[in-house]
PDB file of N, CA, C and O in Angstrom:
ATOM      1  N   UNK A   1       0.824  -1.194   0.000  1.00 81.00           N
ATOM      2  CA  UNK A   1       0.000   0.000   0.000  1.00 81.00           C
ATOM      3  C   UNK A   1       0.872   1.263   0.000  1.00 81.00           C
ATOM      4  O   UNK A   1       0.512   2.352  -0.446  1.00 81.00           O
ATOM      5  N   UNK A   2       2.296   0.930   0.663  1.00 92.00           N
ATOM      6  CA  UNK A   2       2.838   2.398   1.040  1.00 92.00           C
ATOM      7  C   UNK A   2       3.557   2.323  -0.823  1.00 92.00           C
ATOM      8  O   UNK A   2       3.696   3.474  -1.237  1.00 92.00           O
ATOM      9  N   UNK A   3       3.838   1.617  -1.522  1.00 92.00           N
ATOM     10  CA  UNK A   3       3.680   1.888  -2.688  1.00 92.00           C
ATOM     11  C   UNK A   3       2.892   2.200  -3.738  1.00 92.00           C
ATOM     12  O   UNK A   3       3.277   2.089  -4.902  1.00 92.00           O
ATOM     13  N   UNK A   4       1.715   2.617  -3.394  1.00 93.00           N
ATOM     14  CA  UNK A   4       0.928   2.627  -4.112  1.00 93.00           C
ATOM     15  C   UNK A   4       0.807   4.640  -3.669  1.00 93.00           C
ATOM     16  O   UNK A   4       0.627   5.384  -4.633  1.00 93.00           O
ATOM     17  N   UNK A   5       0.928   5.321  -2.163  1.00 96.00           N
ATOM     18  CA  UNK A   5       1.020   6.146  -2.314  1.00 96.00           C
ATOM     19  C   UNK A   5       1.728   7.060  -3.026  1.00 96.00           C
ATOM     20  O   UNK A   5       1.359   8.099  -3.573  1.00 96.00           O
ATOM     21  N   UNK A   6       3.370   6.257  -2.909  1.00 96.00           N
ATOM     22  CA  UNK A   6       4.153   6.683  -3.567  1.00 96.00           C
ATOM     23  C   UNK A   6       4.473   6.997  -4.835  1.00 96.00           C
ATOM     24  O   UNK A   6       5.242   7.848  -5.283  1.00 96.00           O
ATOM     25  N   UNK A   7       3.542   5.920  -5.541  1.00 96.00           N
ATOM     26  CA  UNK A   7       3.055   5.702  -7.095  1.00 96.00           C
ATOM     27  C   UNK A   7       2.401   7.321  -7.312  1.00 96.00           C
ATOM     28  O   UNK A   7       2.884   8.092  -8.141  1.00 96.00           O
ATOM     29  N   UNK A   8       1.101   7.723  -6.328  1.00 96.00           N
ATOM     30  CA  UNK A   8       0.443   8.733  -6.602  1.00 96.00           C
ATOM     31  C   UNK A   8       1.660  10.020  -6.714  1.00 96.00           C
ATOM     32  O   UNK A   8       1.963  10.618  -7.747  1.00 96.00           O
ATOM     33  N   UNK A   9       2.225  10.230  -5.367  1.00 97.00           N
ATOM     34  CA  UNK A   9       3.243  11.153  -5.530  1.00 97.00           C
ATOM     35  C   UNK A   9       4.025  11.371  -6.550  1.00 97.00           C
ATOM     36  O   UNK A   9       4.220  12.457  -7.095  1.00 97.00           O
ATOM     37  N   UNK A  10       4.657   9.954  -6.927  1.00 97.00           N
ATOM     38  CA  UNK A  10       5.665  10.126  -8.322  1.00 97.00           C
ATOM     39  C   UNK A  10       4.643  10.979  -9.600  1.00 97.00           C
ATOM     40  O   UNK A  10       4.817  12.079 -10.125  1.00 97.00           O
ATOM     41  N   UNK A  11       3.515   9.909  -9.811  1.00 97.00           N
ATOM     42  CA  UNK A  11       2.179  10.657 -10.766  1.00 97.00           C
ATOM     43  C   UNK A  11       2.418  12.346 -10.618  1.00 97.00           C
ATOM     44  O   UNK A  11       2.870  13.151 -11.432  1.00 97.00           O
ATOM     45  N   UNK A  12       2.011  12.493  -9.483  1.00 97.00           N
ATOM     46  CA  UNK A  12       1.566  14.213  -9.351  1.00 97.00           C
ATOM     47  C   UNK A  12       2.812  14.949  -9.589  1.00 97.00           C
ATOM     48  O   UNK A  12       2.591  16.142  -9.801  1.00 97.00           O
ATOM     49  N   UNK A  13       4.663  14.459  -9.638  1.00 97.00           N
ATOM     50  CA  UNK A  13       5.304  14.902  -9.518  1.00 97.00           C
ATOM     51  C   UNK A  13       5.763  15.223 -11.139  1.00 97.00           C
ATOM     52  O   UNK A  13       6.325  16.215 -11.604  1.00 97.00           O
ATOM     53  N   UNK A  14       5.361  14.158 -11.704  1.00 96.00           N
ATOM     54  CA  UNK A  14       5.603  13.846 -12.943  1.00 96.00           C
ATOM     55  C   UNK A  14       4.876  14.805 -13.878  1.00 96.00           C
ATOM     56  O   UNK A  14       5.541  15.413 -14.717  1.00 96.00           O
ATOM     57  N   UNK A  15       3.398  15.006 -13.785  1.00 96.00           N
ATOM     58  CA  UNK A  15       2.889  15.854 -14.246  1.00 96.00           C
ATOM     59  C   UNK A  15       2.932  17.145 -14.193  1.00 96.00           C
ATOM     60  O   UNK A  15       2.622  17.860 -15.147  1.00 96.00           O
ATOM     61  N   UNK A  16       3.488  17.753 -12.588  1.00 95.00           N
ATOM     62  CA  UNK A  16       3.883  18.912 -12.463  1.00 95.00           C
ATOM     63  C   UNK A  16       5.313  19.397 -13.387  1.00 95.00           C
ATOM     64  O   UNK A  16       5.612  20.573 -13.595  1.00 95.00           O
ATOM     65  N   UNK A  17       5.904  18.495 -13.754  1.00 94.00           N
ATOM     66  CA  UNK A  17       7.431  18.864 -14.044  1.00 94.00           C
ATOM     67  C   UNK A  17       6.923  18.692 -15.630  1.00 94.00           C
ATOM     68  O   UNK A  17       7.954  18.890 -16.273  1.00 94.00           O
ATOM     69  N   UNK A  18       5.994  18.458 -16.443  1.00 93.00           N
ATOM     70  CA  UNK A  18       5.532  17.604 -17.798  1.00 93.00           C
ATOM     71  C   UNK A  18       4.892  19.520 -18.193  1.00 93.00           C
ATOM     72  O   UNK A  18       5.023  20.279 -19.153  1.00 93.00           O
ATOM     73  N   UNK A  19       4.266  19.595 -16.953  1.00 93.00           N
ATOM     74  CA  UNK A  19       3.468  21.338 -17.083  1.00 93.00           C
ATOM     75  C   UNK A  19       4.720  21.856 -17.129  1.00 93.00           C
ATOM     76  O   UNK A  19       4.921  22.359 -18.234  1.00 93.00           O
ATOM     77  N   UNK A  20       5.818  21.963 -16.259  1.00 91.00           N
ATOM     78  CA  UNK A  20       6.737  23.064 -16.347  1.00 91.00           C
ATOM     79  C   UNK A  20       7.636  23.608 -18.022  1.00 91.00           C
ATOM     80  O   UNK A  20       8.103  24.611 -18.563  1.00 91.00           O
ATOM     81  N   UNK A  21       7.414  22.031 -18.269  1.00 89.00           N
ATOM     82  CA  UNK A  21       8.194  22.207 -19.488  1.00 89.00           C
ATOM     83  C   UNK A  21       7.510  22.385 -20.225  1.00 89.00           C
ATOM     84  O   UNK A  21       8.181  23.083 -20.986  1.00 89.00           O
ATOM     85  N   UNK A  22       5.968  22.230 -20.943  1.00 89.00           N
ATOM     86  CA  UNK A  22       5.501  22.727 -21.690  1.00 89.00           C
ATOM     87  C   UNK A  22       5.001  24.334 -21.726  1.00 89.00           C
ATOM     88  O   UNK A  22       4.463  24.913 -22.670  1.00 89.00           O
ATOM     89  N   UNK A  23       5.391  24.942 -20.225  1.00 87.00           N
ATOM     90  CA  UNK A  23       5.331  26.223 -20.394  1.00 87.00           C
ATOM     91  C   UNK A  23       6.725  27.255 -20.796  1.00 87.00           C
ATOM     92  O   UNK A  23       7.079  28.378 -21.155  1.00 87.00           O
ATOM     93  N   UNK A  24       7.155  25.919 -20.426  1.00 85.00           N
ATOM     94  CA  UNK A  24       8.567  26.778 -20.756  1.00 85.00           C
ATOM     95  C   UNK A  24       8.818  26.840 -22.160  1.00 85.00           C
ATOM     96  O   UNK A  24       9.275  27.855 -22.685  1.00 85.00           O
ATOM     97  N   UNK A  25       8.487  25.603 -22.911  1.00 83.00           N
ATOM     98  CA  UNK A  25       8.327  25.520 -24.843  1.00 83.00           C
ATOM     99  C   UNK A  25       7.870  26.509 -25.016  1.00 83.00           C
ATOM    100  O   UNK A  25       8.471  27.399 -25.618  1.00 83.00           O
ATOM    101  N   UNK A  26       6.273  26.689 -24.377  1.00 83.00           N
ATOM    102  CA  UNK A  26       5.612  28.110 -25.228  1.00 83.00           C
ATOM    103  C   UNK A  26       6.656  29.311 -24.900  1.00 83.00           C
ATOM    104  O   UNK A  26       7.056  29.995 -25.842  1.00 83.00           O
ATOM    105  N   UNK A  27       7.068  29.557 -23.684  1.00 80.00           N
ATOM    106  CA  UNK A  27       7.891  30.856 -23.660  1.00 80.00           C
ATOM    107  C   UNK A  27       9.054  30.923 -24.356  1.00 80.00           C
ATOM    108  O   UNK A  27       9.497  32.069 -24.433  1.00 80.00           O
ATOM    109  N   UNK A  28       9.710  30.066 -24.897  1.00 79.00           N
ATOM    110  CA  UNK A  28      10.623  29.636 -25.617  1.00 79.00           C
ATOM    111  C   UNK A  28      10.424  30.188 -27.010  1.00 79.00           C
ATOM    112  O   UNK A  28      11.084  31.036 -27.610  1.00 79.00           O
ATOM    113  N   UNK A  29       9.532  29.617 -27.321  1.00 77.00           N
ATOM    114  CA  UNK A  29       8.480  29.890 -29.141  1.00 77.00           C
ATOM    115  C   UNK A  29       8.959  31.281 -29.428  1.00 77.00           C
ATOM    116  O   UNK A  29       9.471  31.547 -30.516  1.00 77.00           O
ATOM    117  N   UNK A  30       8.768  32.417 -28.230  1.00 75.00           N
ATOM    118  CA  UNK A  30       8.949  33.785 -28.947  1.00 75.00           C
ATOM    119  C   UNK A  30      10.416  34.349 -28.482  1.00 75.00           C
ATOM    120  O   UNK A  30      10.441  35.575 -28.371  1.00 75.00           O
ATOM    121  N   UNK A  31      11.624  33.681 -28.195  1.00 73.00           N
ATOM    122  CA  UNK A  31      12.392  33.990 -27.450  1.00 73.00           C
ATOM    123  C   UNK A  31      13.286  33.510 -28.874  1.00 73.00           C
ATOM    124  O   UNK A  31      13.192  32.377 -29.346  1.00 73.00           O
ATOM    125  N   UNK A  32      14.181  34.617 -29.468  1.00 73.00           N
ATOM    126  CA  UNK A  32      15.167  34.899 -30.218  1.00 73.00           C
ATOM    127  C   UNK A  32      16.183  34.077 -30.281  1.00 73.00           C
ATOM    128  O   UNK A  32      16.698  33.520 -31.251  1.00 73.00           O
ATOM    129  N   UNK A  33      16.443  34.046 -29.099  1.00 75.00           N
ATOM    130  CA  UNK A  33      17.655  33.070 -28.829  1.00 75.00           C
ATOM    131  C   UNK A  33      17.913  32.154 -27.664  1.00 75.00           C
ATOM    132  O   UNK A  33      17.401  32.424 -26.577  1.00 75.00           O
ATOM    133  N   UNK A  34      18.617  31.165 -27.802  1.00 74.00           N
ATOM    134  CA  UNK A  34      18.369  30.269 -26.210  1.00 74.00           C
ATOM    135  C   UNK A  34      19.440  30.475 -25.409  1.00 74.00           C
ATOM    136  O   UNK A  34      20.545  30.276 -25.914  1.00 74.00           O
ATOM    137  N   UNK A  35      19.346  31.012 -23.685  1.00 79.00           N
ATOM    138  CA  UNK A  35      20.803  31.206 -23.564  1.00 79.00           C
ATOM    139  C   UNK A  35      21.208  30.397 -22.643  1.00 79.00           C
ATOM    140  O   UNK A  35      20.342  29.975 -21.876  1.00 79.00           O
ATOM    141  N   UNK A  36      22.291  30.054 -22.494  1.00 76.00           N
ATOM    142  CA  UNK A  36      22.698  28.739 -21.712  1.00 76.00           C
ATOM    143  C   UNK A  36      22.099  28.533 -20.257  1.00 76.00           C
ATOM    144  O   UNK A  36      22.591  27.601 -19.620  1.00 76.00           O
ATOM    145  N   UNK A  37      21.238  29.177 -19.733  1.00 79.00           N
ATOM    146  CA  UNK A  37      20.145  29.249 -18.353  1.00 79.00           C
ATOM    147  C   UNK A  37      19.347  28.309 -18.775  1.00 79.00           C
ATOM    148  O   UNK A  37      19.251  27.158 -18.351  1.00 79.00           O
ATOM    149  N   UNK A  38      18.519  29.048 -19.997  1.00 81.00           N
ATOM    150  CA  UNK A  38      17.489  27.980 -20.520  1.00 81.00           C
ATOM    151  C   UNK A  38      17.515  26.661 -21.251  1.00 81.00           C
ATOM    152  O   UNK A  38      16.642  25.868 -21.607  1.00 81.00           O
ATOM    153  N   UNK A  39      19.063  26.719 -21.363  1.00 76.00           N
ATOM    154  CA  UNK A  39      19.207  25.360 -22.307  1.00 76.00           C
ATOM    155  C   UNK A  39      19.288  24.268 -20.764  1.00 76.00           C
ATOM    156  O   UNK A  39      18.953  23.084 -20.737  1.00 76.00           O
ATOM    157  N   UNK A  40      19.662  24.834 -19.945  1.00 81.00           N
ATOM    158  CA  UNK A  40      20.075  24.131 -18.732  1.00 81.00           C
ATOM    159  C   UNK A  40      18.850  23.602 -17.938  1.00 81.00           C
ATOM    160  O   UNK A  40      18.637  22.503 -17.426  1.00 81.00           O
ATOM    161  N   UNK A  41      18.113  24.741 -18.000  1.00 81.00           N
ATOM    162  CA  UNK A  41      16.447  24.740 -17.269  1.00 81.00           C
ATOM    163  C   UNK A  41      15.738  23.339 -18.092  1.00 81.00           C
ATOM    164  O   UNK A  41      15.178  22.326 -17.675  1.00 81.00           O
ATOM    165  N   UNK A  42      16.084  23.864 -19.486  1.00 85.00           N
ATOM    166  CA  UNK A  42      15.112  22.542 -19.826  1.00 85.00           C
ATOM    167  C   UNK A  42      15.785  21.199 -20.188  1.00 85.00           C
ATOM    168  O   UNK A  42      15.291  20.202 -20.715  1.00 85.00           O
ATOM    169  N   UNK A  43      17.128  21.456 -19.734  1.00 85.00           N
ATOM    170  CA  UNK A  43      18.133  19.771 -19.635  1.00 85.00           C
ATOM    171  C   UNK A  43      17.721  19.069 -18.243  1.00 85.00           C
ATOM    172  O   UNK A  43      17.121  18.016 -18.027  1.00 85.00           O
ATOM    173  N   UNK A  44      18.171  19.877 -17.525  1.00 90.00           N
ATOM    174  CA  UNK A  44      17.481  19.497 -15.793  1.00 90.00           C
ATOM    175  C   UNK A  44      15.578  18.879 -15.517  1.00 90.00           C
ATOM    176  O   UNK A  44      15.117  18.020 -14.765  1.00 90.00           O
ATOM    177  N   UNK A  45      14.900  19.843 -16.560  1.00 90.00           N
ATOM    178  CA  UNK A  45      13.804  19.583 -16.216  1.00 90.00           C
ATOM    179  C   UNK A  45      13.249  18.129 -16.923  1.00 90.00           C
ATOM    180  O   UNK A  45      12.340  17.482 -16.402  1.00 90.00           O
ATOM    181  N   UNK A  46      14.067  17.623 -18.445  1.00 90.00           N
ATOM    182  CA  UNK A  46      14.230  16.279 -19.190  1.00 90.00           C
ATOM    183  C   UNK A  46      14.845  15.440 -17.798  1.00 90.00           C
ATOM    184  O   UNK A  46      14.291  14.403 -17.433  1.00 90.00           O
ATOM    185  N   UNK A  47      15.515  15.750 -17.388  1.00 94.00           N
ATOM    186  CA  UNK A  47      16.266  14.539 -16.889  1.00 94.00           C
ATOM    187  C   UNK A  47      15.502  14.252 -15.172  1.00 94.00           C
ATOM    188  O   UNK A  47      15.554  13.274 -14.427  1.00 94.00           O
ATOM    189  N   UNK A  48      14.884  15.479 -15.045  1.00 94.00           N
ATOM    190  CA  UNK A  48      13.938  14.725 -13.695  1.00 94.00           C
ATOM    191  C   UNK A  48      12.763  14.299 -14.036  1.00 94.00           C
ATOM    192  O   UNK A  48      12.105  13.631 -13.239  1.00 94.00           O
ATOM    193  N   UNK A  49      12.102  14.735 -15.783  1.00 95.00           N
ATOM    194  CA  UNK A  49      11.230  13.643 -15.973  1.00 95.00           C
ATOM    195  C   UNK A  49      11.354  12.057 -16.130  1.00 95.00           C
ATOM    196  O   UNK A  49      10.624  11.072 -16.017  1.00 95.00           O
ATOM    197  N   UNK A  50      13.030  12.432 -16.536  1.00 95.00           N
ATOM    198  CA  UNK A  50      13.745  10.608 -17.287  1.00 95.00           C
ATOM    199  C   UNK A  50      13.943  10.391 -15.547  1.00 95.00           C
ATOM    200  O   UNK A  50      13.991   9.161 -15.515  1.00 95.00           O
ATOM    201  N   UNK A  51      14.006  10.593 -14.898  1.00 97.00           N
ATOM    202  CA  UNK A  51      14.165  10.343 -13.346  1.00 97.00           C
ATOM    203  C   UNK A  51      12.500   9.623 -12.720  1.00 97.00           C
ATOM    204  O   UNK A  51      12.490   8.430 -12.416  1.00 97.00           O
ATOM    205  N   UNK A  52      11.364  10.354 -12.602  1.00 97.00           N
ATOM    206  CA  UNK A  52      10.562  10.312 -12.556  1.00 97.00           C
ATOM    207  C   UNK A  52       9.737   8.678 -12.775  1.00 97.00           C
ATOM    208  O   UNK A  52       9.247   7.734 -12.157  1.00 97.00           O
ATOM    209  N   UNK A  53      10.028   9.203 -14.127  1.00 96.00           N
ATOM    210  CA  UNK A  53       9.060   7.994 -14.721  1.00 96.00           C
ATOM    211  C   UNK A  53      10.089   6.498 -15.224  1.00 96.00           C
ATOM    212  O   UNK A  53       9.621   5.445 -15.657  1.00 96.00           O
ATOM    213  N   UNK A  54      11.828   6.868 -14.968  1.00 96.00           N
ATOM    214  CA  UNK A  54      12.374   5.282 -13.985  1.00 96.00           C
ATOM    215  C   UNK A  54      11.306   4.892 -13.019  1.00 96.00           C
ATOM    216  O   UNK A  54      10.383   4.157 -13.371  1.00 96.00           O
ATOM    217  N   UNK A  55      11.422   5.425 -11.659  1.00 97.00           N
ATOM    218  CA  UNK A  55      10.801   5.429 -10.385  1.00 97.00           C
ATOM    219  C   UNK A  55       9.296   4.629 -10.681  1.00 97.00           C
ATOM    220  O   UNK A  55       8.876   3.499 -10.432  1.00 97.00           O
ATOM    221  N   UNK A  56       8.826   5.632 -11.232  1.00 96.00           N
ATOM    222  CA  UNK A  56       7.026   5.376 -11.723  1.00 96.00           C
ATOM    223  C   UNK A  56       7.288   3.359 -12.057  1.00 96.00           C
ATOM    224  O   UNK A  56       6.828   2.374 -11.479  1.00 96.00           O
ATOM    225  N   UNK A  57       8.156   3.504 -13.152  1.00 94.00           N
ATOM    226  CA  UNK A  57       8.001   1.931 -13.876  1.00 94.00           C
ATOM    227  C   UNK A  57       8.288   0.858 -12.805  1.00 94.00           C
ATOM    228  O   UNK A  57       7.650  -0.192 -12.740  1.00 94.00           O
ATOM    229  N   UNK A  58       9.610   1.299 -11.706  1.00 94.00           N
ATOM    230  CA  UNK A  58       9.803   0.708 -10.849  1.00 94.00           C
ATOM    231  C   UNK A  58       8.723   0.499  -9.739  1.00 94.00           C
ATOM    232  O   UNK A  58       8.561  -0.679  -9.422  1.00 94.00           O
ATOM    233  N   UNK A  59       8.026   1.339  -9.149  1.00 95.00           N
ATOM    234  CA  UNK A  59       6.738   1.057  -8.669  1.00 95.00           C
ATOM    235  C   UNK A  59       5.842   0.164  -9.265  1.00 95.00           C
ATOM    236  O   UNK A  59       5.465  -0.889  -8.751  1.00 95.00           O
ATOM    237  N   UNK A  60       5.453   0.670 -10.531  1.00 93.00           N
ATOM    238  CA  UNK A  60       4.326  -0.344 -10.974  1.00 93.00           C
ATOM    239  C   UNK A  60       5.029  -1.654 -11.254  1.00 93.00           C
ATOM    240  O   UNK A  60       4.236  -2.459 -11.742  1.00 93.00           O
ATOM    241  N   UNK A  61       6.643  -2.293 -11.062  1.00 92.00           N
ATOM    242  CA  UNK A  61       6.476  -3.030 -11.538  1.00 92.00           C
ATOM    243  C   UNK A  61       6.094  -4.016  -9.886  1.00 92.00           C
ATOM    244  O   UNK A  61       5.255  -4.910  -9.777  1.00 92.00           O
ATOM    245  N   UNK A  62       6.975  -3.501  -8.830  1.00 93.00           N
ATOM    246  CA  UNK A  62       6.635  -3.883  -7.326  1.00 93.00           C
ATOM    247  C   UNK A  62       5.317  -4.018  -6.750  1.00 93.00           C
ATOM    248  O   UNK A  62       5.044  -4.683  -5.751  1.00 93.00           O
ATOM    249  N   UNK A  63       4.397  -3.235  -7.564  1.00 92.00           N
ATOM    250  CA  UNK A  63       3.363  -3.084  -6.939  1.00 92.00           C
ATOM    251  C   UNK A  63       2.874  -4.311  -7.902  1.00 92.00           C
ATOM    252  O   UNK A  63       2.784  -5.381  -7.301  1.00 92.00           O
ATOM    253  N   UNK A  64       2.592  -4.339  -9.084  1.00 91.00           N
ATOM    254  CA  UNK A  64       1.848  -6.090 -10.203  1.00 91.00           C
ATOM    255  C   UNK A  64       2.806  -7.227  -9.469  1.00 91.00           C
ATOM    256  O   UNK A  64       2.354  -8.364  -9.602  1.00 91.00           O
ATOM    257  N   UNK A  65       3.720  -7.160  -8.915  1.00 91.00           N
ATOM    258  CA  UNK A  65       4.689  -8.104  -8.450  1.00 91.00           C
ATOM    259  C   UNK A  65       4.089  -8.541  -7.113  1.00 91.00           C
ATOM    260  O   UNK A  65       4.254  -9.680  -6.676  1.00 91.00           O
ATOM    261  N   UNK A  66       3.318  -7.504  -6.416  1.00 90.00           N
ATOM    262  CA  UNK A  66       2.902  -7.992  -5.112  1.00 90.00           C
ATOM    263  C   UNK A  66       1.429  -8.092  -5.280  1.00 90.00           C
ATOM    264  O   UNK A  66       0.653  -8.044  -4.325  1.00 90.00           O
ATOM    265  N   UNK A  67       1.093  -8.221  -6.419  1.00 88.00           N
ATOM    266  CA  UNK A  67      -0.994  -8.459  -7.076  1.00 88.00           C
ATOM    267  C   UNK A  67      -0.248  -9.469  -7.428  1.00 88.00           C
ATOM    268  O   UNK A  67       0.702  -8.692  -7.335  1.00 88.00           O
ATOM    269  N   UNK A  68       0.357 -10.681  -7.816  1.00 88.00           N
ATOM    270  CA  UNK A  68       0.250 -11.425  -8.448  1.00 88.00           C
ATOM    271  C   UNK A  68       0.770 -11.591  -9.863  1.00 88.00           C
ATOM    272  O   UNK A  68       1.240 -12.637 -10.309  1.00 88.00           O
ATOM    273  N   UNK A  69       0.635 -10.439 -10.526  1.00 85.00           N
ATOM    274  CA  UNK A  69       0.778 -10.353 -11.809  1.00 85.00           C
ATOM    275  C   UNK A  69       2.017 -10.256 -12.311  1.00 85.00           C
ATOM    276  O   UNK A  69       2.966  -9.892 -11.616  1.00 85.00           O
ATOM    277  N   UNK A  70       2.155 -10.683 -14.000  1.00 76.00           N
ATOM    278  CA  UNK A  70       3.329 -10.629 -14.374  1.00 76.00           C
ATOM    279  C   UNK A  70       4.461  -9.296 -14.193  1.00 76.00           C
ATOM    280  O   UNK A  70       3.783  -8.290 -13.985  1.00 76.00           O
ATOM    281  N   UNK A  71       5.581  -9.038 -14.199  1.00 66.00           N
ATOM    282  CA  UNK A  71       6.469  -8.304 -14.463  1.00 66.00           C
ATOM    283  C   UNK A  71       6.758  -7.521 -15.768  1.00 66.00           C
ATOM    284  O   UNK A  71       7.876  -7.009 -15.707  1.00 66.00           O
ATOM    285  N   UNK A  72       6.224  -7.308 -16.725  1.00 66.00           N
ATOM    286  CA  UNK A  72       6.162  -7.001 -17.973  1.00 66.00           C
ATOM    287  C   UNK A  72       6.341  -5.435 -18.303  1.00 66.00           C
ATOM    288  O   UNK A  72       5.982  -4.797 -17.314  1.00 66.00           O
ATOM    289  N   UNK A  73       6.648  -4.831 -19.048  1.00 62.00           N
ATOM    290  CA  UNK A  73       6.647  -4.064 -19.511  1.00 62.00           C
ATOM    291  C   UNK A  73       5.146  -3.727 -20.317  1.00 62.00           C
ATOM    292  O   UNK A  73       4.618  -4.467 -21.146  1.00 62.00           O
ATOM    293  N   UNK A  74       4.537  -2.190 -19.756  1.00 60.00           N
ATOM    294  CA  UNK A  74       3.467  -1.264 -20.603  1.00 60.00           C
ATOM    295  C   UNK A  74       3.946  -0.969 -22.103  1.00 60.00           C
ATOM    296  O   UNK A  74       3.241  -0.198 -22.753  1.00 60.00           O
ATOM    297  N   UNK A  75       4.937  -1.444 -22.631  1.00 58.00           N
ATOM    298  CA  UNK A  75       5.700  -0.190 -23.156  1.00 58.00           C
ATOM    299  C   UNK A  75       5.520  -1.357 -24.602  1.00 58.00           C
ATOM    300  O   UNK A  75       5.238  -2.505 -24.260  1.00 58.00           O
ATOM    301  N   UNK A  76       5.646  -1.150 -25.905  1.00 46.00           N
ATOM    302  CA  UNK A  76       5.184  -2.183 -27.233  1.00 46.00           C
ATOM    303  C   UNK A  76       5.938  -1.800 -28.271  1.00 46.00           C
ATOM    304  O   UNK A  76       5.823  -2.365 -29.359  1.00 46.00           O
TER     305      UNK A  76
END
């Protein structure tokens, strides 16, 4: 169960950081040039989503592992 909260947290964390960067694209869109802040902002903000949703897969796979169910990959 205490994985399953954690599942939610990773979720809500994931989506918050999924919003950050798509606001940051749009502000990006009218911005001339990229300067090494923002190239950084949105390297950091890729790599705690690639962080994130490790975690996420690792949950769901602990959590089907303790239902019974196979180990498998969502992913095709």
């Amino acid at each position: 169960q205490e994985q399953c909260f954690e599942l939610a947290a990773v979720n809500a964390a994931l989506w918050q950081a999924e919003d950050e960067m798509r606001e940051h694209r749009e502000r990006m869109k009218y911005a001339e040039t990229t300067t090494a802040r923002e190239y950084l902002y949105t390297s950091d903000c890729g790599m705690r989503i690639q962080k994130l949703n490790d975690r996420r897969a690792e949950l769901v796979t602990l959590i089907n592992t303790a239902a019974g169910r196979p180990a498998v990959s969502d992913k095709l």
